[in-house]
Tab-separated table of C-alpha atoms and ligand atoms in Angstrom:
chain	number	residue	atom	x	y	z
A	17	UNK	CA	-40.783	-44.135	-11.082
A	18	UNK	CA	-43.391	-45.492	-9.243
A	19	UNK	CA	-46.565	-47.719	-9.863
A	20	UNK	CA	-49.806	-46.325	-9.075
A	21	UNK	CA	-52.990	-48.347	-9.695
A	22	UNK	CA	-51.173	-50.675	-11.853
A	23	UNK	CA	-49.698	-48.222	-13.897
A	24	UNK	CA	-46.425	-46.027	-14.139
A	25	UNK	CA	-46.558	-42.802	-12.620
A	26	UNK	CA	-43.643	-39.686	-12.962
A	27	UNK	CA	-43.073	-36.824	-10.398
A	28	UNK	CA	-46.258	-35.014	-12.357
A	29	UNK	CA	-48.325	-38.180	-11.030
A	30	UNK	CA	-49.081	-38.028	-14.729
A	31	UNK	CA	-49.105	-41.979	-16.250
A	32	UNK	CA	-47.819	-43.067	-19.327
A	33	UNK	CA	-50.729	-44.025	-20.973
A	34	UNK	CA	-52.622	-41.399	-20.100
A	35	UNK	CA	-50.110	-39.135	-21.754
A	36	UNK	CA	-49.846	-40.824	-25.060
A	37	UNK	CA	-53.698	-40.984	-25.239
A	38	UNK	CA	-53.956	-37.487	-24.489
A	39	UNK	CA	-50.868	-35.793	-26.441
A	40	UNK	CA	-49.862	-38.009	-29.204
A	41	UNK	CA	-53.243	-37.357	-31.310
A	42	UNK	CA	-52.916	-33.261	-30.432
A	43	UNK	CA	-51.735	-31.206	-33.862
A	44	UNK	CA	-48.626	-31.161	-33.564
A	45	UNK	CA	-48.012	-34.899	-32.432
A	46	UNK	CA	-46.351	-34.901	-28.707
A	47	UNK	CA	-45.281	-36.448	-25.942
A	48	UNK	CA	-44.325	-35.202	-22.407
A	49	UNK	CA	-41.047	-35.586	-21.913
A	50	UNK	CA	-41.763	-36.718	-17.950
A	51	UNK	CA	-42.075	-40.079	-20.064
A	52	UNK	CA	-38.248	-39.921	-20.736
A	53	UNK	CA	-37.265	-40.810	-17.311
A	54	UNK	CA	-37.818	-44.508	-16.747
A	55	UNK	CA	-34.579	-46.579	-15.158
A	56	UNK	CA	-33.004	-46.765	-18.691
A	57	UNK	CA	-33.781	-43.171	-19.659
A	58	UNK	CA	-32.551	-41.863	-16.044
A	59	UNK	CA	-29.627	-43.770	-16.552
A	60	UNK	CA	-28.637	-42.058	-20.255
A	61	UNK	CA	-29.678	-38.701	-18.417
A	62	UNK	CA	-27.045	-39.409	-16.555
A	63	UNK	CA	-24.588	-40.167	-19.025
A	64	UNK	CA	-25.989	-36.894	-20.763
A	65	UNK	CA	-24.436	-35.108	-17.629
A	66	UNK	CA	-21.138	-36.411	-18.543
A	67	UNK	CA	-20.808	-35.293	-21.502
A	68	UNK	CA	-18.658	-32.729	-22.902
A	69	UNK	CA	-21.384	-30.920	-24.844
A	70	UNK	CA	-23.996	-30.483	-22.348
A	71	UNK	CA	-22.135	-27.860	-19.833
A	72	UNK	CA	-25.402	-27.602	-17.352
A	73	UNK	CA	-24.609	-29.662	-14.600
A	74	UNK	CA	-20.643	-29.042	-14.741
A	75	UNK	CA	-21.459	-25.523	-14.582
A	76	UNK	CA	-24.232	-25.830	-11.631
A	77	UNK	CA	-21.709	-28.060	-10.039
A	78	UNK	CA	-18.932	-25.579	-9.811
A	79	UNK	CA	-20.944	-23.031	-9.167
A	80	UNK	CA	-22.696	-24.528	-5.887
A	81	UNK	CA	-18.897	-25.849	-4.866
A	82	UNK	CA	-17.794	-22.194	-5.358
A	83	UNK	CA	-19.950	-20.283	-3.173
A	84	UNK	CA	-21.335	-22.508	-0.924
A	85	UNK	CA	-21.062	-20.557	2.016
A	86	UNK	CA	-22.372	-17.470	0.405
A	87	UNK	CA	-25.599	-19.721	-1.217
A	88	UNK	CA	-26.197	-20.736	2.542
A	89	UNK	CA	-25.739	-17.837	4.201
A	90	UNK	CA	-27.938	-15.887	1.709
A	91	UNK	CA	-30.311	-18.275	2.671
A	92	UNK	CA	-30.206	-17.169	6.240
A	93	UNK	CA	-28.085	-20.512	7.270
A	94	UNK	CA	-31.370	-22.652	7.258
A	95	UNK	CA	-32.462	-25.104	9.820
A	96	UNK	CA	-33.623	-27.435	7.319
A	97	UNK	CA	-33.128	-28.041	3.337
A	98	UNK	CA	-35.634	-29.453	0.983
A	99	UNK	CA	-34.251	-30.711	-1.691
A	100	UNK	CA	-36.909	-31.294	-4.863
A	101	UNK	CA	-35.698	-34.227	-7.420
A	102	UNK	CA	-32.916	-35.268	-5.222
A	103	UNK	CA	-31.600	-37.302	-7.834
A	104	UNK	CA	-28.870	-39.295	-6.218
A	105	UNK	CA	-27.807	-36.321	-4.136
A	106	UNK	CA	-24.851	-35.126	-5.364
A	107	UNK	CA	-25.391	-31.510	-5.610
A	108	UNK	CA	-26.566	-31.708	-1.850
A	109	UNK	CA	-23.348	-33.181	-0.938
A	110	UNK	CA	-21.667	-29.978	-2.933
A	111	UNK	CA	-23.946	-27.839	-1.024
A	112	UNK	CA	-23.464	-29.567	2.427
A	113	UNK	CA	-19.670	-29.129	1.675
A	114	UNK	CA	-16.669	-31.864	3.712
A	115	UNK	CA	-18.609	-33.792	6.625
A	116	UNK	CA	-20.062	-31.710	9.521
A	117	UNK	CA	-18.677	-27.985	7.967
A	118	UNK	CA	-22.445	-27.555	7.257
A	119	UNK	CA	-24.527	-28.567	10.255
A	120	UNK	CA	-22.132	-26.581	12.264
A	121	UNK	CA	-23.846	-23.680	11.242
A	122	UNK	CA	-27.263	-25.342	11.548
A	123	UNK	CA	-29.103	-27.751	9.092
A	124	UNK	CA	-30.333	-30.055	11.300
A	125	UNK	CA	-32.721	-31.297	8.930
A	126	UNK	CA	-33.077	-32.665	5.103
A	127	UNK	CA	-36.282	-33.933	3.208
A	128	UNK	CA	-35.823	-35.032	0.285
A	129	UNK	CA	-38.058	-35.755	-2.603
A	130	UNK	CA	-38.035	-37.641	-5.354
A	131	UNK	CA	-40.589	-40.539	-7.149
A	132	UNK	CA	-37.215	-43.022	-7.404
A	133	UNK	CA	-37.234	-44.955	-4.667
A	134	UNK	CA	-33.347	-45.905	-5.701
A	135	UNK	CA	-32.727	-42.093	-6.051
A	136	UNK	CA	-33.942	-41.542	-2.097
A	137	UNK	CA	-32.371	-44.431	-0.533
A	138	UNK	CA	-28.968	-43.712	-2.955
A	139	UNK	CA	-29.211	-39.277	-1.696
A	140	UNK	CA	-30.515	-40.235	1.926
A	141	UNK	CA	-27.260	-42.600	2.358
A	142	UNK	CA	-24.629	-40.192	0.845
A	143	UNK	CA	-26.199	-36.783	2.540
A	144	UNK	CA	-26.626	-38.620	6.410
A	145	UNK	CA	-23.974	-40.680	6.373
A	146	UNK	CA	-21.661	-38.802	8.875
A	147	UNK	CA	-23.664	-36.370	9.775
A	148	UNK	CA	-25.437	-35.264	12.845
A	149	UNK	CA	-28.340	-34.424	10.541
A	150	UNK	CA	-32.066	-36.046	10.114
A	151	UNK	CA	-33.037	-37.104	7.052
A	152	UNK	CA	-36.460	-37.588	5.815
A	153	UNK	CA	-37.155	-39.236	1.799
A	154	UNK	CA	-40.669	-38.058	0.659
A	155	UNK	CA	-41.734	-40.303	-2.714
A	156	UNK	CA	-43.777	-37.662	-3.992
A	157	UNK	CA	-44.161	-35.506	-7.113
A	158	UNK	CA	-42.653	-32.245	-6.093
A	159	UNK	CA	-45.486	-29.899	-5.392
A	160	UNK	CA	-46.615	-32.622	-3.001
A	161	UNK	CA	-43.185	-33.064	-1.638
A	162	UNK	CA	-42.916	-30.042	-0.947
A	163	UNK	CA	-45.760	-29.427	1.086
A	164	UNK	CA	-45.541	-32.492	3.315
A	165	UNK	CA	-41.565	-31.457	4.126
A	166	UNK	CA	-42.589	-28.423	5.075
A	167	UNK	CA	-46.080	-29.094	6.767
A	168	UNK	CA	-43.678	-30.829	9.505
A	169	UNK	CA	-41.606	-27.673	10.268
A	170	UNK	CA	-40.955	-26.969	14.119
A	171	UNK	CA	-41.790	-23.321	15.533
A	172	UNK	CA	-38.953	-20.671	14.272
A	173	UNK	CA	-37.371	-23.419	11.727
A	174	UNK	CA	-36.343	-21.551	8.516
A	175	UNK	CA	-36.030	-23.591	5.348
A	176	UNK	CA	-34.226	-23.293	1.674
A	177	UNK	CA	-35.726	-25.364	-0.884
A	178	UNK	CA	-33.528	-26.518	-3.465
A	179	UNK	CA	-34.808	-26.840	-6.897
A	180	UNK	CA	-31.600	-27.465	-9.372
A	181	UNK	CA	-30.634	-28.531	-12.348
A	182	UNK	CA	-32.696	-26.781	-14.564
A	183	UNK	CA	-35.475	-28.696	-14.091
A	184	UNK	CA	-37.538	-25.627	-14.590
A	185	UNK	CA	-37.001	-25.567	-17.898
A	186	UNK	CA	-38.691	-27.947	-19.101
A	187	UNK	CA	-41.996	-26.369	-17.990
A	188	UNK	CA	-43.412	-23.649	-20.556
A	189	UNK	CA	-43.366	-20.149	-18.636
A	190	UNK	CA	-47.299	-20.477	-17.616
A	191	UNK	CA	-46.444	-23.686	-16.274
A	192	UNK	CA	-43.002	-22.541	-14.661
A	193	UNK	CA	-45.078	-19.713	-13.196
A	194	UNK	CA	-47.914	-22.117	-11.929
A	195	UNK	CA	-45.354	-23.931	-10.277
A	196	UNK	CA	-43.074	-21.267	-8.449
A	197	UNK	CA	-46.486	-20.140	-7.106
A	198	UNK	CA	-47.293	-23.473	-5.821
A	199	UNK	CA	-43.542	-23.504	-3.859
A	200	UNK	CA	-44.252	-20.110	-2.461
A	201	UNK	CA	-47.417	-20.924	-1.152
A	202	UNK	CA	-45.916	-23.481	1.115
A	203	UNK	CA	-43.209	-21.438	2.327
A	204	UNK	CA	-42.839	-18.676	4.768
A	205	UNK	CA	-41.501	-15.489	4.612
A	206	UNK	CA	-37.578	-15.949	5.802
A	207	UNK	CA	-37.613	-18.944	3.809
A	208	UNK	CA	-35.434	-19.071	0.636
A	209	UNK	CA	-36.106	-20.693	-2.656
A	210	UNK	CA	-32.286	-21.462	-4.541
A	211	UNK	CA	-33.074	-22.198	-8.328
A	212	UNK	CA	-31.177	-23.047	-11.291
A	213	UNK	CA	-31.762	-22.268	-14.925
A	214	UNK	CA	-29.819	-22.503	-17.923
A	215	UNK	CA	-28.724	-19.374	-19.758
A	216	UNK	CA	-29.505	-18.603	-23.443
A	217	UNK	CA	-26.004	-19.136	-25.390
A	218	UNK	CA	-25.078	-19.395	-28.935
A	219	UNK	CA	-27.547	-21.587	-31.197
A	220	UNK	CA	-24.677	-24.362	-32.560
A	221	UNK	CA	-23.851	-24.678	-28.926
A	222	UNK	CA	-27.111	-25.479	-27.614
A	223	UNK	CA	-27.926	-27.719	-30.825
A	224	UNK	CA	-24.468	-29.484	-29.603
A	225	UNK	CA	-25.782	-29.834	-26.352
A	226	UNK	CA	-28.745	-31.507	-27.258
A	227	UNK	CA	-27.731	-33.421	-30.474
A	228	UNK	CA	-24.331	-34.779	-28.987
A	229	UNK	CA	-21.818	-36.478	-31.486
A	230	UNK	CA	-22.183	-39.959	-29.249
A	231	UNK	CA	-25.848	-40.134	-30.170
A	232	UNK	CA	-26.768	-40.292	-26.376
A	233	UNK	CA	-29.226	-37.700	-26.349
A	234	UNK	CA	-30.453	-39.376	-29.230
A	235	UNK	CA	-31.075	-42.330	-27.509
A	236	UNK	CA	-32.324	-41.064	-24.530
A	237	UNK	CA	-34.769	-39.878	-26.875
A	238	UNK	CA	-36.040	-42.479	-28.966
A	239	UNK	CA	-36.023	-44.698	-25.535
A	240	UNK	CA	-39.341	-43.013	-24.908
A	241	UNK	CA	-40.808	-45.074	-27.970
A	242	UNK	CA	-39.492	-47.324	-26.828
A	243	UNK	CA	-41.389	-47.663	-23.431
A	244	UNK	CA	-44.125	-47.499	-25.143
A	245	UNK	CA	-43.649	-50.631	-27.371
A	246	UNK	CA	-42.100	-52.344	-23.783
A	247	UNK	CA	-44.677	-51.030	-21.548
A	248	UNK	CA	-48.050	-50.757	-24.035
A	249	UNK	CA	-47.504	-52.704	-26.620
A	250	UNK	CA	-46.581	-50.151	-29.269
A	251	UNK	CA	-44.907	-51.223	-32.627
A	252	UNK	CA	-43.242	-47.732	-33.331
A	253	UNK	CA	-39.945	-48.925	-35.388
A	254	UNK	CA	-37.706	-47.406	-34.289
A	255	UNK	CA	-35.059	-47.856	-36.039
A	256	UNK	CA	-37.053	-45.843	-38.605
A	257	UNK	CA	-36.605	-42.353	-36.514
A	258	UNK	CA	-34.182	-39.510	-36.799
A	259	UNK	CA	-33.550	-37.878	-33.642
A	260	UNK	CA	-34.190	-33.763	-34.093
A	261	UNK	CA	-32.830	-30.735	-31.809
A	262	UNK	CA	-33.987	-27.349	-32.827
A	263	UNK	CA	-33.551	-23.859	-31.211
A	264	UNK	CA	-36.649	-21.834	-31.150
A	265	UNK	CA	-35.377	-18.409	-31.130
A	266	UNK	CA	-39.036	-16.984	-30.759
A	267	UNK	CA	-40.154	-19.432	-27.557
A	268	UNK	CA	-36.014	-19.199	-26.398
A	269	UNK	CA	-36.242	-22.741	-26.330
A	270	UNK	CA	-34.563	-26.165	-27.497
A	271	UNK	CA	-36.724	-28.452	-28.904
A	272	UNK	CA	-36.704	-32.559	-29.312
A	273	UNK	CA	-38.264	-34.062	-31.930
A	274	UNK	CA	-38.897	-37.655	-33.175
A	275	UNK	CA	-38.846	-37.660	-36.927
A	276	UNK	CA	-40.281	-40.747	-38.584
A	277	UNK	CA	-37.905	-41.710	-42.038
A	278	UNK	CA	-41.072	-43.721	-43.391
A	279	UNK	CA	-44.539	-44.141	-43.248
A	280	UNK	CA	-45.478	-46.176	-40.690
A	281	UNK	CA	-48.843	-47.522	-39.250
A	282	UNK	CA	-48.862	-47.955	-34.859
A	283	UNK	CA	-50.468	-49.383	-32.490
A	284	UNK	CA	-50.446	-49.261	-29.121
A	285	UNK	CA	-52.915	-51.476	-27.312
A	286	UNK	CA	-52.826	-50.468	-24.083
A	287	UNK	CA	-53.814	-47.087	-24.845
A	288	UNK	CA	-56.440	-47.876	-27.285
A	289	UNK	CA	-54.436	-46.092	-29.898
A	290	UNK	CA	-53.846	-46.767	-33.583
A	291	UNK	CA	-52.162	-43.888	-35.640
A	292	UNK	CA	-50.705	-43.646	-39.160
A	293	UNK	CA	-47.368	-41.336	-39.052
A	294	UNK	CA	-46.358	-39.980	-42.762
A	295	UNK	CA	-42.327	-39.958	-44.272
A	296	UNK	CA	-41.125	-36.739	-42.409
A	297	UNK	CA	-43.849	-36.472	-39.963
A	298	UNK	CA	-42.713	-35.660	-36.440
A	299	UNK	CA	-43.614	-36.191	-32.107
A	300	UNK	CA	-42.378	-32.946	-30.492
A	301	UNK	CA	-41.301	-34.639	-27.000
A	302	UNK	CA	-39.481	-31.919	-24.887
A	303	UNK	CA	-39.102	-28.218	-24.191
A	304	UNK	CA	-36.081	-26.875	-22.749
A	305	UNK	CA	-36.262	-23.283	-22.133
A	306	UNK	CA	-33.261	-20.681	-21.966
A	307	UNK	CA	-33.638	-18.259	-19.816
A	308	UNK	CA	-31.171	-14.552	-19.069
A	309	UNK	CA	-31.091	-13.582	-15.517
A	310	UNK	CA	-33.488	-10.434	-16.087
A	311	UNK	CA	-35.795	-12.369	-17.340
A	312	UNK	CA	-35.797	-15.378	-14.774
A	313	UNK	CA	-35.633	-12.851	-11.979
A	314	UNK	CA	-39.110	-10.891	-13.139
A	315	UNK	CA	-40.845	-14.983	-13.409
A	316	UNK	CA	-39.554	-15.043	-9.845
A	317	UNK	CA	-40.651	-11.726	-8.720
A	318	UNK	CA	-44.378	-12.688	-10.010
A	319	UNK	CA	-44.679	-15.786	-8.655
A	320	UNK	CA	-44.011	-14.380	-5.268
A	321	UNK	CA	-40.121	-14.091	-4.852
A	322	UNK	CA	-37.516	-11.593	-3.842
A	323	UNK	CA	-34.340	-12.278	-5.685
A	324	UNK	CA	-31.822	-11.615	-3.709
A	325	UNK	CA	-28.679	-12.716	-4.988
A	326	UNK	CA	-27.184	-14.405	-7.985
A	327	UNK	CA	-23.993	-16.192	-9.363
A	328	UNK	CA	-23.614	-16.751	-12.877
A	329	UNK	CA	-20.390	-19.168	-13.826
A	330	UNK	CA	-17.388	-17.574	-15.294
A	331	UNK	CA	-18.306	-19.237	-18.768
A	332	UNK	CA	-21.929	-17.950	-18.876
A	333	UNK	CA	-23.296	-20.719	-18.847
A	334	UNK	CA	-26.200	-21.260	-15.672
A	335	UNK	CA	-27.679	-19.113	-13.481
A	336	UNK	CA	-28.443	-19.993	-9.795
A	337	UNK	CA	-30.739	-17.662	-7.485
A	338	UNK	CA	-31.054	-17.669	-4.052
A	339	UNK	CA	-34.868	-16.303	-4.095
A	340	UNK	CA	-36.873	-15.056	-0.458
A	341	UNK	CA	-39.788	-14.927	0.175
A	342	UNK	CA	-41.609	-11.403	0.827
A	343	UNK	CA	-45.099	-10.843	2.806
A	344	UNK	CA	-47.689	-13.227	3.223
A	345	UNK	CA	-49.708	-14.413	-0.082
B	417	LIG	C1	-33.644	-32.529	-17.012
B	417	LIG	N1	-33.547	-31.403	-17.961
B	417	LIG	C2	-33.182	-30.178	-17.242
B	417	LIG	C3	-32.684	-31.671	-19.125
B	417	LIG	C4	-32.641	-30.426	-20.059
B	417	LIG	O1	-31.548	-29.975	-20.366
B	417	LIG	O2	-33.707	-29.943	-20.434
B	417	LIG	C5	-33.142	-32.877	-19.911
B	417	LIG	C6	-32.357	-33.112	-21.171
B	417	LIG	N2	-32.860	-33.277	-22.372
B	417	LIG	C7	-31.905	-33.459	-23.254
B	417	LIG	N3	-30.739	-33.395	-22.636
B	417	LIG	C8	-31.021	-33.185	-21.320
């Protein structure tokens, strides 16, 4: 997070209160779920990762320690990564492999971009330390990050950007488009784009996944609400919401929800805002969309990209492409 003009901004740039103004009134009642990631919600994210229902990032992990070599070499051994939403670098590290083995075969350079400060200095310290490799944090949204890393490239430098995690799934498909386009306008052809995305899988395992027994995701959840009574004011009670995952078959997507038990009558000063919320009524506050690996390679392939290779782990579970890019746009 970062302040902007006084008020909090997310990697979108978007700010919080410009968000609930705009969304929460829309039919049906939402809000973004960029406003889930403040220092508390980043840190039950993280927990999220831990746990034994939600198998993304164990199964991105293992796949990027697995074939390594083959992700980097299908990537033409870059000269530089990008990495977008660094986090606090971890999957780099994966990626870079034991100290050195990497930049033996020629990154000389990482950017890395994030809008945590904490997450920069936290990746730029684990990924440089011992290595004879520059390091550059951008605090920028990532279209923006992007651009500046690569603005800065030296004559005959070819780059991989690294977007992982599944982070594209939480942009609806027009919006996932939008945004590959964006990358591949700032890249070059000989460049290479290595993506994650979480696969479709059975329905009680992705409810499990996103509904975990320790209430976690729950929390993470209702945190959001939370800001918004911290940050603006808001009297949402929250102990008066049920936390609700739901797998739209149709959309291939799981849904959050915020499910009010009671009626209940909010305000939230800072946005200008009063609303009154009926016994069952709901804020739809994240989309996280399942993808199969036909279906994420055609996105790709109309947004610009040549898929060139992929791994899928040996539980089904994620997908990772290594992506070029073909002709000039
Ligand atoms: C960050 N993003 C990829 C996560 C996801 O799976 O959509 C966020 C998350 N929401 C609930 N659990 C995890």
């Amino acid at each position: 997070m970062s302040i902007v003009n006084g008020q909090t901004v997310d990697a979108t740039g978007a700010s919080l209160v410009a968000d609930v103004r705009h969304f929460l009134l829309q039919s049906p009642r939402q809000l973004p779920s960029r406003g889930l990631y403040d220092e508390l919600g980043s840190s039950l994210f993280d927990a999220i990762c831990h746990l034994p229902w939600y198998p993304v990032t164990r199964a991105e992990r293992r796949l990027i320690a697995t074939h390594r070599h083959e992700i980097l070499s299908c990537a033409g051994w870059p000269d530089r990564l990008i990495e977008l939403g660094c986090g606090n670098g971890d999957k780099l590290l994966l990626l870079l492999g034991p100290h050195r083995a990497s930049t033996e075969r020629g990154v000389r350079r990482i950017d890395l971009v994030d809008v945590s400060p904490l997450a920069l200095a936290t990746a730029a310290r684990a990924v440089g330390d011992d290595r004879d490799v520059v390091v550059v944090t951008h605090q920028l949204r990532y279209e923006d990050g992007a651009a500046r890393a690569a603005a800065s490239r030296l004559p005959g430098e070819r780059i991989a950007l690294l977007f992982l995690g599944s982070n594209i799934g939480n942009f609806d498909p027009p919006g996932a488009r939008q945004f590959l386009e964006t990358l591949r306008k700032t890249l070059r052809p000989g460049d290479c784009l290595v993506i994650g995305a979480d696969l479709v899988k059975p329905e009680h395992e992705l409810l499990l996944a996103y509904d975990d027994p320790l209430g976690v995701t729950a929390a993470f959840n209702k945190n959001l609400l939370v800001r918004i009574n911290r940050e603006m004011g808001g009297t949402f009670d929250i102990t008066a919401f049920d936390h609700r995952a739901l797998w739209n078959a149709d959309e291939s997507r799981v849904e959050m929800h915020l499910v009010s038990r009671k009626p209940q009558h909010i305000d939230i000063p800072a946005a200008g805002l009063s609303l009154d919320l009926r016994a069952g009524d709901s804020i739809w506050t994240e989309s996280s969309y399942k993808y199969d690996p036909s279906r994420f390679s055609d996105m790709l392939r109309r947004s610009g990209f040549a898929p060139a290779r992929h791994w899928i782990d040996h539980e089904g579970q994620f997908l990772l492409v290594a992506a070029s890019v073909v002709g000039d746009q």
